[in-house]
PDB file of N, CA and C and ligand atoms in Angstrom:
ATOM      1  N   MET A 308      73.514  83.816 174.233  1.00  0.00           N
ATOM      2  CA  MET A 308      72.541  84.649 175.054  1.00  0.00           C
ATOM      3  C   MET A 308      73.491  85.266 176.367  1.00  0.00           C
ATOM      4  N   ALA A 309      74.035  86.090 176.242  1.00  0.00           N
ATOM      5  CA  ALA A 309      74.964  86.873 177.262  1.00  0.00           C
ATOM      6  C   ALA A 309      74.143  87.983 177.705  1.00  0.00           C
ATOM      7  N   PHE A 310      74.530  88.324 178.773  1.00  0.00           N
ATOM      8  CA  PHE A 310      73.407  89.620 179.275  1.00  0.00           C
ATOM      9  C   PHE A 310      74.521  90.518 179.724  1.00  0.00           C
ATOM     10  N   GLY A 311      75.389  90.567 179.280  1.00  0.00           N
ATOM     11  CA  GLY A 311      77.189  91.812 180.146  1.00  0.00           C
ATOM     12  C   GLY A 311      76.609  92.764 179.504  1.00  0.00           C
ATOM     13  N   THR A 312      77.013  93.689 180.600  1.00  0.00           N
ATOM     14  CA  THR A 312      77.684  95.112 180.491  1.00  0.00           C
ATOM     15  C   THR A 312      77.952  95.813 179.101  1.00  0.00           C
ATOM     16  N   ASP A 313      78.993  94.494 178.524  1.00  0.00           N
ATOM     17  CA  ASP A 313      79.882  95.342 177.978  1.00  0.00           C
ATOM     18  C   ASP A 313      78.740  95.486 176.523  1.00  0.00           C
ATOM     19  N   ARG A 314      78.050  94.869 176.561  1.00  0.00           N
ATOM     20  CA  ARG A 314      77.367  95.786 175.270  1.00  0.00           C
ATOM     21  C   ARG A 314      76.739  96.979 174.903  1.00  0.00           C
ATOM     22  N   GLN A 315      77.136  97.284 174.025  1.00  0.00           N
ATOM     23  CA  GLN A 315      77.309  98.859 173.164  1.00  0.00           C
ATOM     24  C   GLN A 315      75.791  99.147 173.344  1.00  0.00           C
ATOM     25  N   MET A 316      75.731 100.347 174.000  1.00  0.00           N
ATOM     26  CA  MET A 316      74.426 101.030 174.056  1.00  0.00           C
ATOM     27  C   MET A 316      74.947 102.427 173.188  1.00  0.00           C
ATOM     28  N   TYR A 317      73.399 102.749 172.993  1.00  0.00           N
ATOM     29  CA  TYR A 317      73.636 104.426 172.232  1.00  0.00           C
ATOM     30  C   TYR A 317      72.920 104.678 173.215  1.00  0.00           C
ATOM     31  N   ASP A 318      73.408 105.847 173.290  1.00  0.00           N
ATOM     32  CA  ASP A 318      72.598 108.103 173.727  1.00  0.00           C
ATOM     33  C   ASP A 318      71.254 107.807 172.850  1.00  0.00           C
ATOM     34  N   VAL A 319      70.623 107.786 174.153  1.00  0.00           N
ATOM     35  CA  VAL A 319      69.315 108.314 172.972  1.00  0.00           C
ATOM     36  C   VAL A 319      68.478 109.079 173.485  1.00  0.00           C
ATOM     37  N   ASP A 320      67.380 110.166 172.985  1.00  0.00           N
ATOM     38  CA  ASP A 320      66.398 111.330 173.902  1.00  0.00           C
ATOM     39  C   ASP A 320      64.969 111.024 172.843  1.00  0.00           C
ATOM     40  N   LEU A 321      64.312 109.600 173.389  1.00  0.00           N
ATOM     41  CA  LEU A 321      63.596 109.187 172.980  1.00  0.00           C
ATOM     42  C   LEU A 321      62.156 108.663 173.640  1.00  0.00           C
ATOM     43  N   SER A 322      61.176 108.825 173.000  1.00  0.00           N
ATOM     44  CA  SER A 322      59.935 107.971 174.116  1.00  0.00           C
ATOM     45  C   SER A 322      59.296 107.215 173.019  1.00  0.00           C
ATOM     46  N   CYS A 323      59.304 105.612 174.096  1.00  0.00           N
ATOM     47  CA  CYS A 323      58.644 104.933 173.408  1.00  0.00           C
ATOM     48  C   CYS A 323      57.606 104.943 172.992  1.00  0.00           C
ATOM     49  N   ALA A 324      57.024 103.968 171.877  1.00  0.00           N
ATOM     50  CA  ALA A 324      56.589 104.111 170.972  1.00  0.00           C
ATOM     51  C   ALA A 324      55.133 103.813 171.729  1.00  0.00           C
ATOM     52  N   LYS A 325      55.060 102.883 173.214  1.00  0.00           N
ATOM     53  CA  LYS A 325      53.618 102.492 173.221  1.00  0.00           C
ATOM     54  C   LYS A 325      53.154 103.039 174.239  1.00  0.00           C
ATOM     55  N   CYS A 326      54.257 103.244 175.554  1.00  0.00           N
ATOM     56  CA  CYS A 326      54.337 103.526 176.776  1.00  0.00           C
ATOM     57  C   CYS A 326      54.458 105.172 176.970  1.00  0.00           C
ATOM     58  N   GLY A 327      55.213 105.315 175.823  1.00  0.00           N
ATOM     59  CA  GLY A 327      55.435 106.526 176.128  1.00  0.00           C
ATOM     60  C   GLY A 327      57.061 107.111 177.347  1.00  0.00           C
ATOM     61  N   ALA A 328      57.595 105.560 178.041  1.00  0.00           N
ATOM     62  CA  ALA A 328      58.869 105.661 178.892  1.00  0.00           C
ATOM     63  C   ALA A 328      60.407 106.954 177.666  1.00  0.00           C
ATOM     64  N   HIS A 329      60.329 106.872 178.883  1.00  0.00           N
ATOM     65  CA  HIS A 329      61.288 107.419 178.323  1.00  0.00           C
ATOM     66  C   HIS A 329      62.586 106.618 178.061  1.00  0.00           C
ATOM     67  N   ILE A 330      63.737 106.468 177.137  1.00  0.00           N
ATOM     68  CA  ILE A 330      64.609 105.971 176.801  1.00  0.00           C
ATOM     69  C   ILE A 330      65.872 106.959 176.307  1.00  0.00           C
ATOM     70  N   SER A 331      66.848 106.056 177.050  1.00  0.00           N
ATOM     71  CA  SER A 331      67.828 107.035 176.806  1.00  0.00           C
ATOM     72  C   SER A 331      68.614 106.687 176.559  1.00  0.00           C
ATOM     73  N   GLN A 332      68.857 105.001 176.685  1.00  0.00           N
ATOM     74  CA  GLN A 332      69.966 104.254 175.648  1.00  0.00           C
ATOM     75  C   GLN A 332      68.678 102.778 174.751  1.00  0.00           C
ATOM     76  N   LEU A 333      69.448 102.780 173.934  1.00  0.00           N
ATOM     77  CA  LEU A 333      69.269 101.667 173.173  1.00  0.00           C
ATOM     78  C   LEU A 333      70.485 100.564 172.818  1.00  0.00           C
ATOM     79  N   PRO A 334      69.967  99.532 172.891  1.00  0.00           N
ATOM     80  CA  PRO A 334      70.882  98.824 172.247  1.00  0.00           C
ATOM     81  C   PRO A 334      71.451  98.824 170.250  1.00  0.00           C
ATOM     82  N   PHE A 335      70.803  99.732 170.217  1.00  0.00           N
ATOM     83  CA  PHE A 335      71.329  99.833 168.190  1.00  0.00           C
ATOM     84  C   PHE A 335      70.242 101.033 168.140  1.00  0.00           C
ATOM     85  N   GLN A 336      71.724 101.465 166.569  1.00  0.00           N
ATOM     86  CA  GLN A 336      71.126 102.944 166.404  1.00  0.00           C
ATOM     87  C   GLN A 336      70.136 103.274 165.760  1.00  0.00           C
ATOM     88  N   PRO A 337      68.804 103.877 166.271  1.00  0.00           N
ATOM     89  CA  PRO A 337      67.602 104.131 165.609  1.00  0.00           C
ATOM     90  C   PRO A 337      67.634 104.796 164.272  1.00  0.00           C
ATOM     91  N   SER A 338      67.019 104.104 163.210  1.00  0.00           N
ATOM     92  CA  SER A 338      66.756 104.879 162.445  1.00  0.00           C
ATOM     93  C   SER A 338      66.227 106.132 162.260  1.00  0.00           C
ATOM     94  N   GLY A 339      65.205 106.371 162.874  1.00  0.00           N
ATOM     95  CA  GLY A 339      64.262 107.162 162.934  1.00  0.00           C
ATOM     96  C   GLY A 339      63.002 107.740 162.217  1.00  0.00           C
ATOM     97  N   ASP A 340      62.338 106.665 161.241  1.00  0.00           N
ATOM     98  CA  ASP A 340      61.535 106.528 161.201  1.00  0.00           C
ATOM     99  C   ASP A 340      61.069 105.374 161.055  1.00  0.00           C
ATOM    100  N   ARG A 341      61.648 104.422 162.341  1.00  0.00           N
ATOM    101  CA  ARG A 341      61.211 103.606 162.758  1.00  0.00           C
ATOM    102  C   ARG A 341      60.642 103.590 164.701  1.00  0.00           C
ATOM    103  N   PRO A 342      59.493 102.874 165.311  1.00  0.00           N
ATOM    104  CA  PRO A 342      58.628 103.495 166.184  1.00  0.00           C
ATOM    105  C   PRO A 342      60.170 102.563 166.877  1.00  0.00           C
ATOM    106  N   VAL A 343      60.080 102.837 167.749  1.00  0.00           N
ATOM    107  CA  VAL A 343      60.996 103.278 168.958  1.00  0.00           C
ATOM    108  C   VAL A 343      60.726 102.242 170.416  1.00  0.00           C
ATOM    109  N   TYR A 344      60.362 100.863 171.419  1.00  0.00           N
ATOM    110  CA  TYR A 344      60.539 101.102 172.080  1.00  0.00           C
ATOM    111  C   TYR A 344      61.129 100.609 173.492  1.00  0.00           C
ATOM    112  N   CYS A 345      60.103 101.067 174.577  1.00  0.00           N
ATOM    113  CA  CYS A 345      61.423 100.782 175.615  1.00  0.00           C
ATOM    114  C   CYS A 345      61.741  99.015 175.774  1.00  0.00           C
ATOM    115  N   SER A 346      62.203  98.493 177.076  1.00  0.00           N
ATOM    116  CA  SER A 346      63.032  97.413 177.052  1.00  0.00           C
ATOM    117  C   SER A 346      61.792  96.174 177.649  1.00  0.00           C
ATOM    118  N   GLU A 347      61.010  97.737 178.382  1.00  0.00           N
ATOM    119  CA  GLU A 347      59.632  96.528 178.915  1.00  0.00           C
ATOM    120  C   GLU A 347      59.091  95.945 177.727  1.00  0.00           C
ATOM    121  N   CYS A 348      58.177  96.922 177.155  1.00  0.00           N
ATOM    122  CA  CYS A 348      57.291  96.589 176.075  1.00  0.00           C
ATOM    123  C   CYS A 348      58.322  95.829 174.835  1.00  0.00           C
ATOM    124  N   ASN A 349      58.854  95.748 174.407  1.00  0.00           N
ATOM    125  CA  ASN A 349      60.250  94.613 174.058  1.00  0.00           C
ATOM    126  C   ASN A 349      59.652  93.180 174.428  1.00  0.00           C
ATOM    127  N   ARG A 350      59.949  93.405 175.321  1.00  0.00           N
ATOM    128  CA  ARG A 350      59.787  92.114 176.138  1.00  0.00           C
ATOM    129  C   ARG A 350      57.874  91.331 176.065  1.00  0.00           C
ATOM    130  N   ALA A 351      57.723  92.813 176.348  1.00  0.00           N
ATOM    131  CA  ALA A 351      55.869  92.272 176.260  1.00  0.00           C
ATOM    132  C   ALA A 351      55.908  91.408 174.852  1.00  0.00           C
ATOM    133  N   PHE A 352      56.519  91.972 173.737  1.00  0.00           N
ATOM    134  CA  PHE A 352      56.654  91.779 172.453  1.00  0.00           C
ATOM    135  C   PHE A 352      56.599  90.445 172.181  1.00  0.00           C
ATOM    136  N   ARG A 353      57.879  89.983 172.957  1.00  0.00           N
ATOM    137  CA  ARG A 353      58.483  89.331 171.857  1.00  0.00           C
ATOM    138  C   ARG A 353      57.691  88.433 173.000  1.00  0.00           C
ATOM    139  N   GLN A 354      57.255  87.975 174.057  1.00  0.00           N
ATOM    140  CA  GLN A 354      56.300  87.201 175.231  1.00  0.00           C
ATOM    141  C   GLN A 354      54.986  87.136 174.185  1.00  0.00           C
ATOM    142  N   THR A 355      54.129  87.673 173.306  1.00  0.00           N
ATOM    143  CA  THR A 355      52.862  87.808 173.069  1.00  0.00           C
ATOM    144  C   THR A 355      53.717  86.961 171.904  1.00  0.00           C
ATOM    145  N   ARG A 356      54.709  87.439 171.386  1.00  0.00           N
ATOM    146  CA  ARG A 356      54.889  87.023 169.514  1.00  0.00           C
ATOM    147  C   ARG A 356      55.440  85.607 169.456  1.00  0.00           C
ATOM    148  N   GLY A 357      55.817  84.831 170.794  1.00  0.00           N
ATOM    149  CA  GLY A 357      56.818  83.940 170.578  1.00  0.00           C
ATOM    150  C   GLY A 357      55.132  82.703 171.253  1.00  0.00           C
ATOM    151  N   GLY A 358      54.399  83.109 171.225  1.00  0.00           N
ATOM    152  CA  GLY A 358      53.654  81.863 171.565  1.00  0.00           C
ATOM    153  C   GLY A 358      53.362  80.547 170.695  1.00  0.00           C
ATOM    154  N   GLY A 359      52.201  81.716 169.189  1.00  0.00           N
ATOM    155  CA  GLY A 359      51.722  80.964 168.641  1.00  0.00           C
ATOM    156  C   GLY A 359      50.640  80.345 168.963  1.00  0.00           C
ATOM    157  N   MET A 360      50.502  79.794 169.814  1.00  0.00           N
ATOM    158  CA  MET A 360      49.621  78.184 169.705  1.00  0.00           C
ATOM    159  C   MET A 360      48.305  79.606 170.710  1.00  0.00           C
ATOM    160  N   GLY A 361      48.174  80.424 170.817  1.00  0.00           N
ATOM    161  CA  GLY A 361      47.705  81.753 171.953  1.00  0.00           C
ATOM    162  C   GLY A 361      45.651  81.458 170.742  1.00  0.00           C
ATOM    163  N   ASN A 362      45.366  82.331 171.707  1.00  0.00           N
ATOM    164  CA  ASN A 362      43.592  82.183 171.303  1.00  0.00           C
ATOM    165  C   ASN A 362      43.638  83.066 169.979  1.00  0.00           C
ATOM    166  N   GLY A 363      44.251  82.863 168.491  1.00  0.00           N
ATOM    167  CA  GLY A 363      44.443  83.508 167.401  1.00  0.00           C
ATOM    168  C   GLY A 363      44.569  84.818 167.265  1.00  0.00           C
ATOM    169  N   GLY A 364      45.364  85.004 166.612  1.00  0.00           N
ATOM    170  CA  GLY A 364      46.321  86.413 166.756  1.00  0.00           C
ATOM    171  C   GLY A 364      45.592  87.580 166.513  1.00  0.00           C
ATOM    172  N   MET A 365      44.966  88.616 167.124  1.00  0.00           N
ATOM    173  CA  MET A 365      43.985  90.050 167.177  1.00  0.00           C
ATOM    174  C   MET A 365      44.593  90.325 165.682  1.00  0.00           C
ATOM    175  N   SER A 366      45.524  90.181 165.698  1.00  0.00           N
ATOM    176  CA  SER A 366      46.183  91.178 163.999  1.00  0.00           C
ATOM    177  C   SER A 366      46.183  90.776 163.252  1.00  0.00           C
ATOM    178  N   ARG A 367      46.112  89.382 162.589  1.00  0.00           N
ATOM    179  CA  ARG A 367      45.731  88.299 162.411  1.00  0.00           C
ATOM    180  C   ARG A 367      44.267  88.979 161.441  1.00  0.00           C
ATOM    181  N   PRO A 368      44.372  89.350 160.228  1.00  0.00           N
ATOM    182  CA  PRO A 368      42.951  89.595 159.354  1.00  0.00           C
ATOM    183  C   PRO A 368      42.174  87.832 159.402  1.00  0.00           C
ATOM    184  N   PRO A 369      40.549  88.044 159.061  1.00  0.00           N
ATOM    185  CA  PRO A 369      40.262  87.117 158.785  1.00  0.00           C
ATOM    186  C   PRO A 369      40.550  86.207 158.102  1.00  0.00           C
ATOM    187  N   ARG A 370      40.603  85.196 157.857  1.00  0.00           N
ATOM    188  CA  ARG A 370      40.899  84.687 156.214  1.00  0.00           C
ATOM    189  C   ARG A 370      39.442  84.240 156.032  1.00  0.00           C
ATOM    190  N   GLN A 371      40.064  84.501 154.826  1.00  0.00           N
ATOM    191  CA  GLN A 371      38.109  85.231 153.586  1.00  0.00           C
ATOM    192  C   GLN A 371      37.263  83.627 152.895  1.00  0.00           C
ATOM    193  N   MET A 372      36.378  83.853 153.227  1.00  0.00           N
ATOM    194  CA  MET A 372      35.302  82.988 152.896  1.00  0.00           C
ATOM    195  C   MET A 372      34.971  82.999 152.300  1.00  0.00           C
ATOM    196  N   TYR A 373      34.698  81.634 151.135  1.00  0.00           N
ATOM    197  CA  TYR A 373      34.202  82.449 150.048  1.00  0.00           C
ATOM    198  C   TYR A 373      31.972  81.392 150.266  1.00  0.00           C
ATOM    199  N   SER A 374      31.462  82.236 149.894  1.00  0.00           N
ATOM    200  CA  SER A 374      30.160  81.875 149.763  1.00  0.00           C
ATOM    201  C   SER A 374      29.716  80.408 149.253  1.00  0.00           C
ATOM    202  N   VAL A 375      28.966  79.478 149.326  1.00  0.00           N
ATOM    203  CA  VAL A 375      28.953  78.484 148.604  1.00  0.00           C
ATOM    204  C   VAL A 375      27.479  78.206 148.960  1.00  0.00           C
ATOM    205  N   ASN A 376      26.544  77.059 147.526  1.00  0.00           N
ATOM    206  CA  ASN A 376      26.170  76.301 148.062  1.00  0.00           C
ATOM    207  C   ASN A 376      25.800  75.382 147.726  1.00  0.00           C
ATOM    208  N   LEU A 377      26.864  74.627 148.748  1.00  0.00           N
ATOM    209  CA  LEU A 377      27.482  72.794 147.651  1.00  0.00           C
ATOM    210  C   LEU A 377      27.056  71.867 149.280  1.00  0.00           C
ATOM    211  N   THR A 378      27.247  70.751 147.991  1.00  0.00           N
ATOM    212  CA  THR A 378      26.571  69.296 149.826  1.00  0.00           C
ATOM    213  C   THR A 378      28.012  68.085 149.070  1.00  0.00           C
ATOM    214  N   CYS A 379      28.432  68.340 150.333  1.00  0.00           N
ATOM    215  CA  CYS A 379      29.599  67.275 150.857  1.00  0.00           C
ATOM    216  C   CYS A 379      29.473  66.281 150.431  1.00  0.00           C
ATOM    217  N   ALA A 380      30.811  66.396 149.639  1.00  0.00           N
ATOM    218  CA  ALA A 380      31.013  64.638 148.432  1.00  0.00           C
ATOM    219  C   ALA A 380      30.832  63.245 149.770  1.00  0.00           C
ATOM    220  N   GLY A 381      30.855  63.894 150.956  1.00  0.00           N
ATOM    221  CA  GLY A 381      31.455  62.742 151.721  1.00  0.00           C
ATOM    222  C   GLY A 381      30.426  62.107 152.637  1.00  0.00           C
ATOM    223  N   CYS A 382      29.949  63.449 153.097  1.00  0.00           N
ATOM    224  CA  CYS A 382      28.572  62.636 154.391  1.00  0.00           C
ATOM    225  C   CYS A 382      27.174  63.956 153.777  1.00  0.00           C
ATOM    226  N   GLY A 383      27.822  64.757 152.653  1.00  0.00           N
ATOM    227  CA  GLY A 383      26.095  64.901 152.105  1.00  0.00           C
ATOM    228  C   GLY A 383      25.658  66.291 152.863  1.00  0.00           C
ATOM    229  N   ALA A 384      26.804  67.298 153.687  1.00  0.00           N
ATOM    230  CA  ALA A 384      25.650  67.497 154.573  1.00  0.00           C
ATOM    231  C   ALA A 384      26.072  68.953 153.772  1.00  0.00           C
ATOM    232  N   ALA A 385      25.076  70.011 153.899  1.00  0.00           N
ATOM    233  CA  ALA A 385      25.219  71.443 153.506  1.00  0.00           C
ATOM    234  C   ALA A 385      26.600  71.752 153.358  1.00  0.00           C
ATOM    235  N   ILE A 386      27.100  72.723 152.536  1.00  0.00           N
ATOM    236  CA  ILE A 386      28.373  73.834 152.257  1.00  0.00           C
ATOM    237  C   ILE A 386      27.970  74.857 152.555  1.00  0.00           C
ATOM    238  N   THR A 387      28.005  75.636 153.254  1.00  0.00           N
ATOM    239  CA  THR A 387      27.310  77.395 152.342  1.00  0.00           C
ATOM    240  C   THR A 387      29.012  78.133 152.950  1.00  0.00           C
ATOM    241  N   GLN A 388      30.260  77.807 153.002  1.00  0.00           N
ATOM    242  CA  GLN A 388      30.916  78.253 153.243  1.00  0.00           C
ATOM    243  C   GLN A 388      32.716  77.925 153.227  1.00  0.00           C
ATOM    244  N   LEU A 389      33.677  78.256 152.245  1.00  0.00           N
ATOM    245  CA  LEU A 389      34.210  77.736 151.913  1.00  0.00           C
ATOM    246  C   LEU A 389      35.652  78.352 151.955  1.00  0.00           C
ATOM    247  N   PRO A 390      36.854  77.888 152.230  1.00  0.00           N
ATOM    248  CA  PRO A 390      38.072  79.070 152.521  1.00  0.00           C
ATOM    249  C   PRO A 390      38.442  79.540 151.143  1.00  0.00           C
ATOM    250  N   PHE A 391      38.380  78.891 150.319  1.00  0.00           N
ATOM    251  CA  PHE A 391      38.963  78.616 148.609  1.00  0.00           C
ATOM    252  C   PHE A 391      37.730  79.089 147.871  1.00  0.00           C
ATOM    253  N   GLN A 392      38.067  78.979 146.918  1.00  0.00           N
ATOM    254  CA  GLN A 392      37.231  79.608 145.690  1.00  0.00           C
ATOM    255  C   GLN A 392      36.897  77.572 145.038  1.00  0.00           C
ATOM    256  N   PRO A 393      35.821  77.320 145.077  1.00  0.00           N
ATOM    257  CA  PRO A 393      35.912  76.269 144.811  1.00  0.00           C
ATOM    258  C   PRO A 393      35.879  76.042 143.178  1.00  0.00           C
ATOM    259  N   SER A 394      36.550  75.010 142.432  1.00  0.00           N
ATOM    260  CA  SER A 394      36.871  75.188 140.603  1.00  0.00           C
ATOM    261  C   SER A 394      35.729  74.451 140.449  1.00  0.00           C
ATOM    262  N   GLY A 395      34.985  73.476 140.515  1.00  0.00           N
ATOM    263  CA  GLY A 395      33.697  73.450 139.747  1.00  0.00           C
ATOM    264  C   GLY A 395      34.301  71.789 140.284  1.00  0.00           C
ATOM    265  N   ASP A 396      34.874  71.130 139.279  1.00  0.00           N
ATOM    266  CA  ASP A 396      35.022  70.055 138.761  1.00  0.00           C
ATOM    267  C   ASP A 396      35.946  69.118 139.635  1.00  0.00           C
ATOM    268  N   LYS A 397      35.788  70.029 141.208  1.00  0.00           N
ATOM    269  CA  LYS A 397      36.634  69.397 142.575  1.00  0.00           C
ATOM    270  C   LYS A 397      35.618  68.516 143.332  1.00  0.00           C
ATOM    271  N   PRO A 398      35.484  67.324 144.070  1.00  0.00           N
ATOM    272  CA  PRO A 398      34.688  67.374 144.914  1.00  0.00           C
ATOM    273  C   PRO A 398      35.302  68.090 145.619  1.00  0.00           C
ATOM    274  N   VAL A 399      34.084  68.977 146.978  1.00  0.00           N
ATOM    275  CA  VAL A 399      34.335  69.410 147.849  1.00  0.00           C
ATOM    276  C   VAL A 399      33.476  68.535 149.465  1.00  0.00           C
ATOM    277  N   TYR A 400      34.159  68.616 149.849  1.00  0.00           N
ATOM    278  CA  TYR A 400      34.729  67.930 151.090  1.00  0.00           C
ATOM    279  C   TYR A 400      33.475  69.214 152.567  1.00  0.00           C
ATOM    280  N   CYS A 401      32.624  68.735 153.479  1.00  0.00           N
ATOM    281  CA  CYS A 401      32.819  69.989 154.518  1.00  0.00           C
ATOM    282  C   CYS A 401      34.031  69.245 155.430  1.00  0.00           C
ATOM    283  N   ARG A 402      33.678  70.810 156.747  1.00  0.00           N
ATOM    284  CA  ARG A 402      35.108  70.788 157.735  1.00  0.00           C
ATOM    285  C   ARG A 402      35.561  69.272 158.345  1.00  0.00           C
ATOM    286  N   ASP A 403      34.631  68.228 158.570  1.00  0.00           N
ATOM    287  CA  ASP A 403      34.578  67.032 159.592  1.00  0.00           C
ATOM    288  C   ASP A 403      34.558  66.419 158.527  1.00  0.00           C
ATOM    289  N   CYS A 404      34.291  66.013 157.162  1.00  0.00           N
ATOM    290  CA  CYS A 404      35.073  65.323 156.163  1.00  0.00           C
ATOM    291  C   CYS A 404      36.567  65.832 155.719  1.00  0.00           C
ATOM    292  N   MET A 405      36.557  66.310 155.528  1.00  0.00           N
ATOM    293  CA  MET A 405      38.348  67.203 155.016  1.00  0.00           C
ATOM    294  C   MET A 405      39.634  66.936 156.272  1.00  0.00           C
ATOM    295  N   GLN A 406      38.672  66.815 157.056  1.00  0.00           N
ATOM    296  CA  GLN A 406      39.713  66.127 158.896  1.00  0.00           C
ATOM    297  C   GLN A 406      39.739  65.447 159.123  1.00  0.00           C
ATOM    298  N   ALA A 407      38.716  64.585 158.230  1.00  0.00           N
ATOM    299  CA  ALA A 407      39.087  62.645 158.428  1.00  0.00           C
ATOM    300  C   ALA A 407      39.830  62.039 156.910  1.00  0.00           C
ATOM    301  N   ARG A 408      39.781  62.751 156.371  1.00  0.00           N
ATOM    302  CA  ARG A 408      40.541  62.441 155.306  1.00  0.00           C
ATOM    303  C   ARG A 408      41.679  63.022 155.778  1.00  0.00           C
ATOM    304  N   ARG A 409      42.274  63.917 155.860  1.00  0.00           N
ATOM    305  CA  ARG A 409      44.208  64.204 156.413  1.00  0.00           C
ATOM    306  C   ARG A 409      44.511  63.340 157.548  1.00  0.00           C
ATOM    307  N   ASN A 410      43.077  63.135 158.332  1.00  0.00           N
ATOM    308  CA  ASN A 410      44.152  61.897 159.127  1.00  0.00           C
ATOM    309  C   ASN A 410      43.978  60.587 158.655  1.00  0.00           C
ATOM    310  N   GLY A 411      43.456  60.310 157.925  1.00  0.00           N
ATOM    311  CA  GLY A 411      43.289  58.947 157.831  1.00  0.00           C
ATOM    312  C   GLY A 411      44.299  58.330 156.549  1.00  0.00           C
TER     313      GLY A 411
HETATM  314 ZN1   ZN B 301      57.146 101.009 176.600  1.00  0.00          ZN
HETATM  315 ZN1   ZN B 302      31.479  65.829 155.056  1.00  0.00          ZN
END
């Protein structure tokens, strides 16, 4: 993690793809077919991606759910949705029972 000033910089004349700020130097040669971000936006990106445990990524598509009409093999609760397609020859458990089984 060296923040020296001897890092090679490329002189460019671009604008940040996010905030539009003028970019005059980049630590890498821009390829031209990729958006370029200013150092501020780059830092923001890194911070939002570094978390991981956040409140559910906004860019992540919702997990596909299958509508089913089953009962939990453990507690008998009605199951109307599953994150996978039930094969039919395996017992299906509700979320609570699934968690209990995983913990136990
Ligand atoms: Zn920016
Ligand atoms: Zn259950």
